[in-house]
Amino acid sequence: MKNKVLVVGSGGREHALAWRLSLSSSVGHVYVAPGNPGTASEDDVSNIDISANDYAALIEFSKSKSIDLVVVGPEHPLCDGLVDLMNEVGITCFGPSAKAAQLEGSKTYSKEFLQKYHIPTAAYASFTEIPSALSYLKKQQYPIVIKADGLAAGKGVVIAQDEIVAVAAIEDMLAGNAFGEAGHRIVIEEFLEGEEASFIVIADGKDFIPMATSQDHKARDDGDKGPNTGGMGAYSPAPIVDEKVFKKAIETVIKPTIQGMISEGCPFTGFLYAGLMIDKLGNPKVLEFNVRFGDPETQPIMMRLISNLDELCLAAIDGTLHTQSIKWDDRACLGVVLAEQGYPEKYNKGTPIYGLDASEKYSDRKVFHAGTKRIGGQLVTNGGRVLCVCALGDDIKQAQTKAYNHCQTISWESKYNRNDIGFKAL
Ligand code: AMP
Ligand code: GLY
């Protein structure tokens, strides 16, 4: 009997995970709750009409279908403890416990953790009151980074070039106007220079296996300008992570984090994502932890994964990752996010999308859905980040050319994308 898998979530990440899981030789069928039109169109994948936040219904469904593996995509259910709830009733569910998920759920928690275990990161202080935050600010230099403590979909970070912007961000967040509950505590952090990379590993509590390296583009506009977003495109591998940087990331960040979580009494099982800033000398510092796969990094990484993802997740749950290895396609992959104009602020929904079927002809291209919806037969936009157009190539340059060529075959009235995804790798 082949395995039945449930993927929780509805974004591009979940489309890529569900697709890759469906291609695993040990998997018979993948359900996605709630999924999107992209997951609905995959062979051996079906959507079920349960929200990613309806934990009781997800548990009920998993029990009734005798699901063999649940993979939780987004951070909210992980931070709420969905894995704990599933485990309590005997469902095999991959991801960190709520306690371990604090690495992402609270910036203050993760900064204290980093400091305690001597893992390199920016200097910081944490505040709940405006006056003390402002008096700390007086002693800082610019640019300075202001972060909402809680989950804010990658948007709760303001890089302030001057005092006016910094004061406004602090007041906005702490007064609860921006990011609601997530902003009631803030972290003020030293600005780090360098180049970013996403360092993602699969971990079983004590051992880990690194994913292919990757880099995303968090700023909305070309040249890394404009507001921070969840990510406007990504590619793998990331040339900045050469062998030396890779080793440093493992030794100075990943190993002490896995060890530290054991010492904290909450060993980390799941996908652990360290957002790194790498300085001129190749030294990584942690910008943030995510306790899940990155979006859009997942899309190019899953395009390159050859190994059986189902087996890897099950081995991680069993604590037997040391018996596994991982194989990657040697080609590079680059993904461009097609967004609705105005994202991450105000944007339209419901705009008809044209030209989407063309990628099915190519084995080296794939379009992952994120914010889409089908109304009748027509596909329409249904979110800020709408699609992620991925292409494999002999190198980043070729992957980039193919991906951008393909972007041109897809159209809608208010389509927006960056035109320089991958520029740092060229
Ligand atoms: P975070 O959600 O903490 O990863 O922050 C989102 C983005 O803001 C990062 O990917 C960086 O581009 C930028 N950022 C965050 N913290 C810093 C920092 N201390 N110095 C420079 N840039 C930062
Ligand atoms: N791409 C960044 C993230 O998933 O948080």
mmCIF file with all atom_site columns, C-alpha atoms in Angstrom, residues 34-133:
data_model
loop_
_atom_site.group_PDB
_atom_site.id
_atom_site.type_symbol
_atom_site.label_atom_id
_atom_site.label_alt_id
_atom_site.label_comp_id
_atom_site.label_asym_id
_atom_site.label_entity_id
_atom_site.label_seq_id
_atom_site.pdbx_PDB_ins_code
_atom_site.Cartn_x
_atom_site.Cartn_y
_atom_site.Cartn_z
_atom_site.occupancy
_atom_site.B_iso_or_equiv
_atom_site.pdbx_formal_charge
_atom_site.auth_seq_id
_atom_site.auth_comp_id
_atom_site.auth_asym_id
_atom_site.auth_atom_id
_atom_site.pdbx_PDB_model_num
ATOM 1   C CA . PRO A 1 34  ? -7.188  23.767 1.348   1.00 0.00 ? 34  PRO A CA 1
ATOM 2   C CA . GLY A 1 35  ? -4.778  23.847 -1.630  1.00 0.00 ? 35  GLY A CA 1
ATOM 3   C CA . ASN A 1 36  ? -5.244  26.020 -4.694  1.00 0.00 ? 36  ASN A CA 1
ATOM 4   C CA . PRO A 1 37  ? -6.089  25.575 -8.402  1.00 0.00 ? 37  PRO A CA 1
ATOM 5   C CA . GLY A 1 38  ? -2.466  24.580 -9.033  1.00 0.00 ? 38  GLY A CA 1
ATOM 6   C CA . THR A 1 39  ? -2.556  21.664 -6.603  1.00 0.00 ? 39  THR A CA 1
ATOM 7   C CA . ALA A 1 40  ? -6.008  20.705 -7.919  1.00 0.00 ? 40  ALA A CA 1
ATOM 8   C CA . SER A 1 41  ? -4.532  20.277 -11.394 1.00 0.00 ? 41  SER A CA 1
ATOM 9   C CA . GLU A 1 42  ? -1.734  17.868 -10.402 1.00 0.00 ? 42  GLU A CA 1
ATOM 10  C CA . ASP A 1 43  ? -2.009  14.111 -10.965 1.00 0.00 ? 43  ASP A CA 1
ATOM 11  C CA . ASP A 1 44  ? -2.586  12.138 -7.762  1.00 0.00 ? 44  ASP A CA 1
ATOM 12  C CA . VAL A 1 45  ? -3.238  15.331 -5.807  1.00 0.00 ? 45  VAL A CA 1
ATOM 13  C CA . SER A 1 46  ? -6.613  16.599 -4.635  1.00 0.00 ? 46  SER A CA 1
ATOM 14  C CA . ASN A 1 47  ? -7.754  19.554 -2.598  1.00 0.00 ? 47  ASN A CA 1
ATOM 15  C CA . ILE A 1 48  ? -9.951  19.216 0.420   1.00 0.00 ? 48  ILE A CA 1
ATOM 16  C CA . ASP A 1 49  ? -12.072 22.057 1.630   1.00 0.00 ? 49  ASP A CA 1
ATOM 17  C CA . ILE A 1 50  ? -10.539 22.510 5.081   1.00 0.00 ? 50  ILE A CA 1
ATOM 18  C CA . SER A 1 51  ? -8.761  25.687 6.132   1.00 0.00 ? 51  SER A CA 1
ATOM 19  C CA . ALA A 1 52  ? -5.142  25.456 7.269   1.00 0.00 ? 52  ALA A CA 1
ATOM 20  C CA . ASN A 1 53  ? -6.300  26.900 10.592  1.00 0.00 ? 53  ASN A CA 1
ATOM 21  C CA . ASP A 1 54  ? -9.167  24.469 11.260  1.00 0.00 ? 54  ASP A CA 1
ATOM 22  C CA . TYR A 1 55  ? -7.124  22.091 13.372  1.00 0.00 ? 55  TYR A CA 1
ATOM 23  C CA . ALA A 1 56  ? -10.040 19.939 14.572  1.00 0.00 ? 56  ALA A CA 1
ATOM 24  C CA . ALA A 1 57  ? -11.170 19.321 10.984  1.00 0.00 ? 57  ALA A CA 1
ATOM 25  C CA . LEU A 1 58  ? -7.599  18.554 9.839   1.00 0.00 ? 58  LEU A CA 1
ATOM 26  C CA . ILE A 1 59  ? -7.233  15.981 12.621  1.00 0.00 ? 59  ILE A CA 1
ATOM 27  C CA . GLU A 1 60  ? -10.618 14.454 11.861  1.00 0.00 ? 60  GLU A CA 1
ATOM 28  C CA . PHE A 1 61  ? -9.769  14.195 8.169   1.00 0.00 ? 61  PHE A CA 1
ATOM 29  C CA . SER A 1 62  ? -6.349  12.643 8.847   1.00 0.00 ? 62  SER A CA 1
ATOM 30  C CA . LYS A 1 63  ? -7.906  10.026 11.109  1.00 0.00 ? 63  LYS A CA 1
ATOM 31  C CA . SER A 1 64  ? -10.759 9.186  8.761   1.00 0.00 ? 64  SER A CA 1
ATOM 32  C CA . LYS A 1 65  ? -8.448  8.770  5.763   1.00 0.00 ? 65  LYS A CA 1
ATOM 33  C CA . SER A 1 66  ? -5.693  7.025  7.764   1.00 0.00 ? 66  SER A CA 1
ATOM 34  C CA . ILE A 1 67  ? -3.178  9.568  6.504   1.00 0.00 ? 67  ILE A CA 1
ATOM 35  C CA . ASP A 1 68  ? 0.406   8.264  6.737   1.00 0.00 ? 68  ASP A CA 1
ATOM 36  C CA . LEU A 1 69  ? 2.154   11.641 6.763   1.00 0.00 ? 69  LEU A CA 1
ATOM 37  C CA . VAL A 1 70  ? 1.021   15.202 7.370   1.00 0.00 ? 70  VAL A CA 1
ATOM 38  C CA . VAL A 1 71  ? 3.330   18.002 6.190   1.00 0.00 ? 71  VAL A CA 1
ATOM 39  C CA . VAL A 1 72  ? 2.506   21.439 7.555   1.00 0.00 ? 72  VAL A CA 1
ATOM 40  C CA . GLY A 1 73  ? 3.551   24.255 5.218   1.00 0.00 ? 73  GLY A CA 1
ATOM 41  C CA . PRO A 1 74  ? 2.869   27.617 6.875   1.00 0.00 ? 74  PRO A CA 1
ATOM 42  C CA . GLU A 1 75  ? 4.126   29.050 10.146  1.00 0.00 ? 75  GLU A CA 1
ATOM 43  C CA . HIS A 1 76  ? 0.812   29.877 11.825  1.00 0.00 ? 76  HIS A CA 1
ATOM 44  C CA . PRO A 1 77  ? -0.386  26.289 12.401  1.00 0.00 ? 77  PRO A CA 1
ATOM 45  C CA . LEU A 1 78  ? 3.143   25.311 13.485  1.00 0.00 ? 78  LEU A CA 1
ATOM 46  C CA . CYS A 1 79  ? 3.336   28.122 16.033  1.00 0.00 ? 79  CYS A CA 1
ATOM 47  C CA . ASP A 1 80  ? -0.174  27.230 17.236  1.00 0.00 ? 80  ASP A CA 1
ATOM 48  C CA . GLY A 1 81  ? 0.949   23.673 17.923  1.00 0.00 ? 81  GLY A CA 1
ATOM 49  C CA . LEU A 1 82  ? -0.753  21.688 15.150  1.00 0.00 ? 82  LEU A CA 1
ATOM 50  C CA . VAL A 1 83  ? 2.072   19.137 15.197  1.00 0.00 ? 83  VAL A CA 1
ATOM 51  C CA . ASP A 1 84  ? 1.596   18.596 18.947  1.00 0.00 ? 84  ASP A CA 1
ATOM 52  C CA . LEU A 1 85  ? -2.165  18.198 18.508  1.00 0.00 ? 85  LEU A CA 1
ATOM 53  C CA . MET A 1 86  ? -1.693  15.678 15.701  1.00 0.00 ? 86  MET A CA 1
ATOM 54  C CA . ASN A 1 87  ? 0.955   13.726 17.610  1.00 0.00 ? 87  ASN A CA 1
ATOM 55  C CA . GLU A 1 88  ? -1.253  13.518 20.703  1.00 0.00 ? 88  GLU A CA 1
ATOM 56  C CA . VAL A 1 89  ? -3.824  11.518 18.739  1.00 0.00 ? 89  VAL A CA 1
ATOM 57  C CA . GLY A 1 90  ? -1.247  9.354  16.990  1.00 0.00 ? 90  GLY A CA 1
ATOM 58  C CA . ILE A 1 91  ? -1.101  11.074 13.587  1.00 0.00 ? 91  ILE A CA 1
ATOM 59  C CA . THR A 1 92  ? 2.335   11.136 11.927  1.00 0.00 ? 92  THR A CA 1
ATOM 60  C CA . CYS A 1 93  ? 2.913   14.833 11.395  1.00 0.00 ? 93  CYS A CA 1
ATOM 61  C CA . PHE A 1 94  ? 6.098   16.513 10.214  1.00 0.00 ? 94  PHE A CA 1
ATOM 62  C CA . GLY A 1 95  ? 7.134   19.841 11.675  1.00 0.00 ? 95  GLY A CA 1
ATOM 63  C CA . PRO A 1 96  ? 8.347   21.414 14.920  1.00 0.00 ? 96  PRO A CA 1
ATOM 64  C CA . SER A 1 97  ? 6.405   21.459 18.175  1.00 0.00 ? 97  SER A CA 1
ATOM 65  C CA . ALA A 1 98  ? 4.844   24.764 19.219  1.00 0.00 ? 98  ALA A CA 1
ATOM 66  C CA . LYS A 1 99  ? 7.690   25.208 21.662  1.00 0.00 ? 99  LYS A CA 1
ATOM 67  C CA . ALA A 1 100 ? 10.341  24.748 18.980  1.00 0.00 ? 100 ALA A CA 1
ATOM 68  C CA . ALA A 1 101 ? 8.358   26.920 16.558  1.00 0.00 ? 101 ALA A CA 1
ATOM 69  C CA . GLN A 1 102 ? 9.002   29.916 18.812  1.00 0.00 ? 102 GLN A CA 1
ATOM 70  C CA . LEU A 1 103 ? 12.257  30.272 16.905  1.00 0.00 ? 103 LEU A CA 1
ATOM 71  C CA . GLU A 1 104 ? 10.079  31.914 14.280  1.00 0.00 ? 104 GLU A CA 1
ATOM 72  C CA . GLY A 1 105 ? 7.016   32.852 16.329  1.00 0.00 ? 105 GLY A CA 1
ATOM 73  C CA . SER A 1 106 ? 8.877   35.315 18.523  1.00 0.00 ? 106 SER A CA 1
ATOM 74  C CA . LYS A 1 107 ? 11.830  37.415 17.379  1.00 0.00 ? 107 LYS A CA 1
ATOM 75  C CA . THR A 1 108 ? 12.653  38.087 21.034  1.00 0.00 ? 108 THR A CA 1
ATOM 76  C CA . TYR A 1 109 ? 12.760  34.346 21.756  1.00 0.00 ? 109 TYR A CA 1
ATOM 77  C CA . SER A 1 110 ? 14.998  33.702 18.773  1.00 0.00 ? 110 SER A CA 1
ATOM 78  C CA . LYS A 1 111 ? 17.340  36.605 19.580  1.00 0.00 ? 111 LYS A CA 1
ATOM 79  C CA . GLU A 1 112 ? 17.683  35.419 23.194  1.00 0.00 ? 112 GLU A CA 1
ATOM 80  C CA . PHE A 1 113 ? 18.318  31.908 21.932  1.00 0.00 ? 113 PHE A CA 1
ATOM 81  C CA . LEU A 1 114 ? 20.988  33.101 19.492  1.00 0.00 ? 114 LEU A CA 1
ATOM 82  C CA . GLN A 1 115 ? 22.719  35.072 22.214  1.00 0.00 ? 115 GLN A CA 1
ATOM 83  C CA . LYS A 1 116 ? 22.572  32.255 24.753  1.00 0.00 ? 116 LYS A CA 1
ATOM 84  C CA . TYR A 1 117 ? 24.189  29.771 22.370  1.00 0.00 ? 117 TYR A CA 1
ATOM 85  C CA . HIS A 1 118 ? 26.718  32.243 20.929  1.00 0.00 ? 118 HIS A CA 1
ATOM 86  C CA . ILE A 1 119 ? 25.336  32.010 17.421  1.00 0.00 ? 119 ILE A CA 1
ATOM 87  C CA . PRO A 1 120 ? 26.334  35.057 15.332  1.00 0.00 ? 120 PRO A CA 1
ATOM 88  C CA . THR A 1 121 ? 23.553  37.609 14.880  1.00 0.00 ? 121 THR A CA 1
ATOM 89  C CA . ALA A 1 122 ? 23.026  41.392 14.902  1.00 0.00 ? 122 ALA A CA 1
ATOM 90  C CA . ALA A 1 123 ? 23.146  43.284 18.215  1.00 0.00 ? 123 ALA A CA 1
ATOM 91  C CA . TYR A 1 124 ? 19.622  44.050 19.426  1.00 0.00 ? 124 TYR A CA 1
ATOM 92  C CA . ALA A 1 125 ? 17.266  45.099 22.170  1.00 0.00 ? 125 ALA A CA 1
ATOM 93  C CA . SER A 1 126 ? 13.631  44.191 22.704  1.00 0.00 ? 126 SER A CA 1
ATOM 94  C CA . PHE A 1 127 ? 10.828  46.572 23.832  1.00 0.00 ? 127 PHE A CA 1
ATOM 95  C CA . THR A 1 128 ? 7.147   46.697 24.688  1.00 0.00 ? 128 THR A CA 1
ATOM 96  C CA . GLU A 1 129 ? 6.969   50.396 25.602  1.00 0.00 ? 129 GLU A CA 1
ATOM 97  C CA . ILE A 1 130 ? 7.402   53.368 23.267  1.00 0.00 ? 130 ILE A CA 1
ATOM 98  C CA . PRO A 1 131 ? 9.435   55.647 25.620  1.00 0.00 ? 131 PRO A CA 1
ATOM 99  C CA . SER A 1 132 ? 12.112  53.062 26.385  1.00 0.00 ? 132 SER A CA 1
ATOM 100 C CA . ALA A 1 133 ? 12.346  52.103 22.701  1.00 0.00 ? 133 ALA A CA 1
#
